[in-house]
């Protein structure tokens, strides 16, 4: 097949096919209905590749392949599964530049992030779960001299995974690595805006995993995601996205009585206590960086520290320095290694963000910097760029309560530690939070009281494997990036064994 | 009383087309990340409306709901459902056609807010939507 060979794209120097089908049973398979959509780059709006616009029939094909592979994969020794996961990590590292480039042109995020974070962290997640599964043991309980309860961990079987577009590669790695480590077969759907890095990975690891263990179905949420989530042939569904679809996923799961993990976003507070300004030193510099990190990945992060709470006694002084720091964020072509902020992922994103900037102004928030679309020249006229924006207002405003998913920060002040906790928790969500203080007790107390799954303390936006990540409240449930996620991909088998020859005496 | 949700002619046209394709539709304003803070359009039979969901209005014969917790922040905003091209993977039906509904909003004037307050809070739950009263055949 002419389209089954990697092609040099006219738009990039990377090895990309011109067309991506679905990766099912270890090979590329054209979508049943023969439909494709064009995946454009948010950098300049130019097409990158044609991608399968799949339907429920393709989901069924992928499930057929996964079910055919499940028994053998589930029985594959953990040492062998771990070896293959490490091999995947090797391939990712060997092709770091290709994957980073692909991720950047498809998503618009700066290449300095994809090189240093998305791709290496993805590789490390495979290594981490390779290690976890080697070290895993069942348990046994000696109930009495003759009776033993053995607990074995078994794979769920075939699981469904739906990946968002903001960290297409890393979120896929977060979900695939623990599922594969625990012996499950996967049907995974990348976001239709950002299917390329996962597709490129399939070409890189096609010879590593047995056919059918990992299947990728490309397409849209309503045409692929829904039929996958609703399918009675999956044993578990994992989803990262927004709340209404999260509810719909739960409804489907309830109809099939299967478990799910959901990660649904946040409105994370980043809390700065007065003592951060006690010295003009490296720590203050770090705190200012922490403030500016709302613009990391153009604000398209579920844990974006989109609310900054600054103690009243330092408010003006701190804000002046912090806004100056935001002013130094370098926007531009994300393929340039010095660019810190690239393009928003889509036109829809751009319009949503600009609408929230308008809402902020209408609500009476003061715009301290930014507050408009950025029009970059040099071939980027058709890209989707927003200036990093800082609003000062109060926590009841919509810009403090709704996830904008863009580089828009809402800043307010607090008086006491109690106020900081109250304002921080006055949100529907509870995914992330940041606490900045030189006083360990202050940081500890606030960290414990904030209702969020991850409280970065004197840091922000670090995503290492071995630190649990997940939400409180409407941010969802389940914890990823830690060995505890493996339990979500496992059944527990209890063998309750009697070694006594005597009758039990019931009848 | 000013409507809490209205629709642009372009978006209305997309809704009519989707209805022909999929049958009765429902809108639910989403929160959270990625495609959050955008209206989601589903087949009515595919989305279970909960007792806390608030019926903000009816557009092109389709009920438009927002979650009860979110409503308190949207109470004094008029929403305009518009359509944009390109981008946004989503379970929302229109996204597969390369377009996306989005919510624009403006604050109600003080006078409008008074009218709305006088009329009382909008109804909640699935039974709040009565197709016949909304003029839906």
PDB file of C-alpha atoms in Angstrom, chain A residues 309-416:
ATOM      1  CA  UNK A 309      -3.843  34.289  46.002  1.00  0.00           C
ATOM      2  CA  UNK A 310      -1.315  36.792  47.331  1.00  0.00           C
ATOM      3  CA  UNK A 311      -1.126  37.879  50.960  1.00  0.00           C
ATOM      4  CA  UNK A 312      -2.394  41.425  51.365  1.00  0.00           C
ATOM      5  CA  UNK A 313       0.712  42.837  53.051  1.00  0.00           C
ATOM      6  CA  UNK A 314       2.875  42.149  49.981  1.00  0.00           C
ATOM      7  CA  UNK A 315       0.175  42.337  47.333  1.00  0.00           C
ATOM      8  CA  UNK A 316       1.263  45.447  45.415  1.00  0.00           C
ATOM      9  CA  UNK A 317       4.995  44.848  45.668  1.00  0.00           C
ATOM     10  CA  UNK A 318       4.720  41.193  44.734  1.00  0.00           C
ATOM     11  CA  UNK A 319       2.298  41.799  41.894  1.00  0.00           C
ATOM     12  CA  UNK A 320       4.557  44.431  40.391  1.00  0.00           C
ATOM     13  CA  UNK A 321       7.470  42.000  40.257  1.00  0.00           C
ATOM     14  CA  UNK A 322       5.266  39.118  39.159  1.00  0.00           C
ATOM     15  CA  UNK A 323       3.652  41.008  36.299  1.00  0.00           C
ATOM     16  CA  UNK A 324       7.104  42.131  35.164  1.00  0.00           C
ATOM     17  CA  UNK A 325       8.081  38.467  35.107  1.00  0.00           C
ATOM     18  CA  UNK A 326       5.011  37.626  33.030  1.00  0.00           C
ATOM     19  CA  UNK A 327       6.039  40.393  30.647  1.00  0.00           C
ATOM     20  CA  UNK A 328       9.250  38.463  29.946  1.00  0.00           C
ATOM     21  CA  UNK A 329       7.443  35.377  28.689  1.00  0.00           C
ATOM     22  CA  UNK A 330       8.644  34.884  25.148  1.00  0.00           C
ATOM     23  CA  UNK A 331       5.894  34.055  22.694  1.00  0.00           C
ATOM     24  CA  UNK A 332       6.491  32.863  19.210  1.00  0.00           C
ATOM     25  CA  UNK A 333       6.972  29.912  16.944  1.00  0.00           C
ATOM     26  CA  UNK A 334       7.004  26.932  19.303  1.00  0.00           C
ATOM     27  CA  UNK A 335       9.628  25.213  17.164  1.00  0.00           C
ATOM     28  CA  UNK A 336      12.200  27.805  18.250  1.00  0.00           C
ATOM     29  CA  UNK A 337      14.057  26.562  21.272  1.00  0.00           C
ATOM     30  CA  UNK A 338      13.800  29.873  23.130  1.00  0.00           C
ATOM     31  CA  UNK A 339      10.018  30.193  22.753  1.00  0.00           C
ATOM     32  CA  UNK A 340       8.256  29.813  26.094  1.00  0.00           C
ATOM     33  CA  UNK A 341       4.665  30.093  24.917  1.00  0.00           C
ATOM     34  CA  UNK A 342       3.334  28.851  21.596  1.00  0.00           C
ATOM     35  CA  UNK A 343      -0.069  28.652  19.945  1.00  0.00           C
ATOM     36  CA  UNK A 344      -3.369  27.655  21.542  1.00  0.00           C
ATOM     37  CA  UNK A 345      -4.395  24.261  20.267  1.00  0.00           C
ATOM     38  CA  UNK A 346      -7.338  25.290  18.075  1.00  0.00           C
ATOM     39  CA  UNK A 347      -9.492  28.143  16.877  1.00  0.00           C
ATOM     40  CA  UNK A 348     -12.239  27.032  19.254  1.00  0.00           C
ATOM     41  CA  UNK A 349      -9.775  27.371  22.136  1.00  0.00           C
ATOM     42  CA  UNK A 350      -8.700  30.805  20.961  1.00  0.00           C
ATOM     43  CA  UNK A 351     -12.286  32.060  20.806  1.00  0.00           C
ATOM     44  CA  UNK A 352     -13.175  30.623  24.199  1.00  0.00           C
ATOM     45  CA  UNK A 353     -10.187  32.283  25.840  1.00  0.00           C
ATOM     46  CA  UNK A 354     -10.881  35.651  24.222  1.00  0.00           C
ATOM     47  CA  UNK A 355     -14.487  35.391  25.381  1.00  0.00           C
ATOM     48  CA  UNK A 356     -13.318  34.893  28.968  1.00  0.00           C
ATOM     49  CA  UNK A 357     -11.027  37.885  28.682  1.00  0.00           C
ATOM     50  CA  UNK A 358     -14.112  39.868  27.674  1.00  0.00           C
ATOM     51  CA  UNK A 359     -16.081  38.440  30.613  1.00  0.00           C
ATOM     52  CA  UNK A 360     -13.277  39.412  32.990  1.00  0.00           C
ATOM     53  CA  UNK A 361     -13.373  42.990  31.758  1.00  0.00           C
ATOM     54  CA  UNK A 362     -17.187  43.087  31.975  1.00  0.00           C
ATOM     55  CA  UNK A 363     -17.098  41.766  35.518  1.00  0.00           C
ATOM     56  CA  UNK A 364     -14.859  44.655  36.477  1.00  0.00           C
ATOM     57  CA  UNK A 365     -11.586  42.804  36.889  1.00  0.00           C
ATOM     58  CA  UNK A 366      -8.503  44.966  36.304  1.00  0.00           C
ATOM     59  CA  UNK A 367      -6.266  43.767  33.511  1.00  0.00           C
ATOM     60  CA  UNK A 368      -2.659  44.102  34.684  1.00  0.00           C
ATOM     61  CA  UNK A 369      -1.033  42.773  31.514  1.00  0.00           C
ATOM     62  CA  UNK A 370      -2.073  41.175  28.234  1.00  0.00           C
ATOM     63  CA  UNK A 371      -5.795  40.924  27.713  1.00  0.00           C
ATOM     64  CA  UNK A 372      -5.878  40.368  23.973  1.00  0.00           C
ATOM     65  CA  UNK A 373      -5.038  38.126  21.085  1.00  0.00           C
ATOM     66  CA  UNK A 374      -1.424  38.255  19.938  1.00  0.00           C
ATOM     67  CA  UNK A 375      -0.855  38.802  16.256  1.00  0.00           C
ATOM     68  CA  UNK A 376       2.530  37.364  15.453  1.00  0.00           C
ATOM     69  CA  UNK A 377       4.059  37.933  12.058  1.00  0.00           C
ATOM     70  CA  UNK A 378       6.586  35.806  10.242  1.00  0.00           C
ATOM     71  CA  UNK A 379       4.211  33.175   8.867  1.00  0.00           C
ATOM     72  CA  UNK A 380       2.281  32.823  12.119  1.00  0.00           C
ATOM     73  CA  UNK A 381      -0.612  35.099  11.101  1.00  0.00           C
ATOM     74  CA  UNK A 382      -3.026  32.161  10.940  1.00  0.00           C
ATOM     75  CA  UNK A 383      -1.944  30.640  14.238  1.00  0.00           C
ATOM     76  CA  UNK A 384      -3.862  30.951  17.502  1.00  0.00           C
ATOM     77  CA  UNK A 385      -1.947  33.149  19.921  1.00  0.00           C
ATOM     78  CA  UNK A 386      -3.084  34.885  23.111  1.00  0.00           C
ATOM     79  CA  UNK A 387      -0.963  37.263  25.186  1.00  0.00           C
ATOM     80  CA  UNK A 388      -0.356  36.020  28.725  1.00  0.00           C
ATOM     81  CA  UNK A 389      -3.001  37.834  30.725  1.00  0.00           C
ATOM     82  CA  UNK A 390      -3.225  38.755  34.397  1.00  0.00           C
ATOM     83  CA  UNK A 391      -6.497  39.978  35.926  1.00  0.00           C
ATOM     84  CA  UNK A 392      -6.926  41.357  39.432  1.00  0.00           C
ATOM     85  CA  UNK A 393     -10.380  40.768  40.899  1.00  0.00           C
ATOM     86  CA  UNK A 394     -12.254  38.705  43.451  1.00  0.00           C
ATOM     87  CA  UNK A 395     -12.867  35.007  43.782  1.00  0.00           C
ATOM     88  CA  UNK A 396     -16.608  35.249  43.077  1.00  0.00           C
ATOM     89  CA  UNK A 397     -15.986  36.348  39.515  1.00  0.00           C
ATOM     90  CA  UNK A 398     -16.494  33.870  36.732  1.00  0.00           C
ATOM     91  CA  UNK A 399     -12.863  34.202  35.642  1.00  0.00           C
ATOM     92  CA  UNK A 400     -11.955  32.853  39.110  1.00  0.00           C
ATOM     93  CA  UNK A 401     -14.437  30.000  38.946  1.00  0.00           C
ATOM     94  CA  UNK A 402     -14.455  28.619  35.435  1.00  0.00           C
ATOM     95  CA  UNK A 403     -11.663  26.800  33.724  1.00  0.00           C
ATOM     96  CA  UNK A 404     -10.519  29.035  30.879  1.00  0.00           C
ATOM     97  CA  UNK A 405      -7.841  26.631  29.700  1.00  0.00           C
ATOM     98  CA  UNK A 406      -5.685  29.434  28.420  1.00  0.00           C
ATOM     99  CA  UNK A 407      -2.930  31.784  29.604  1.00  0.00           C
ATOM    100  CA  UNK A 408      -5.245  33.832  31.803  1.00  0.00           C
ATOM    101  CA  UNK A 409      -4.497  34.315  35.494  1.00  0.00           C
ATOM    102  CA  UNK A 410      -6.932  35.731  38.050  1.00  0.00           C
ATOM    103  CA  UNK A 411      -5.258  37.295  41.090  1.00  0.00           C
ATOM    104  CA  UNK A 412      -6.783  38.234  44.414  1.00  0.00           C
ATOM    105  CA  UNK A 413      -5.532  38.931  47.917  1.00  0.00           C
ATOM    106  CA  UNK A 414      -6.004  37.289  51.307  1.00  0.00           C
ATOM    107  CA  UNK A 415      -5.328  38.424  54.860  1.00  0.00           C
ATOM    108  CA  UNK A 416      -4.795  35.340  57.009  1.00  0.00           C
TER     109      UNK A 416
END
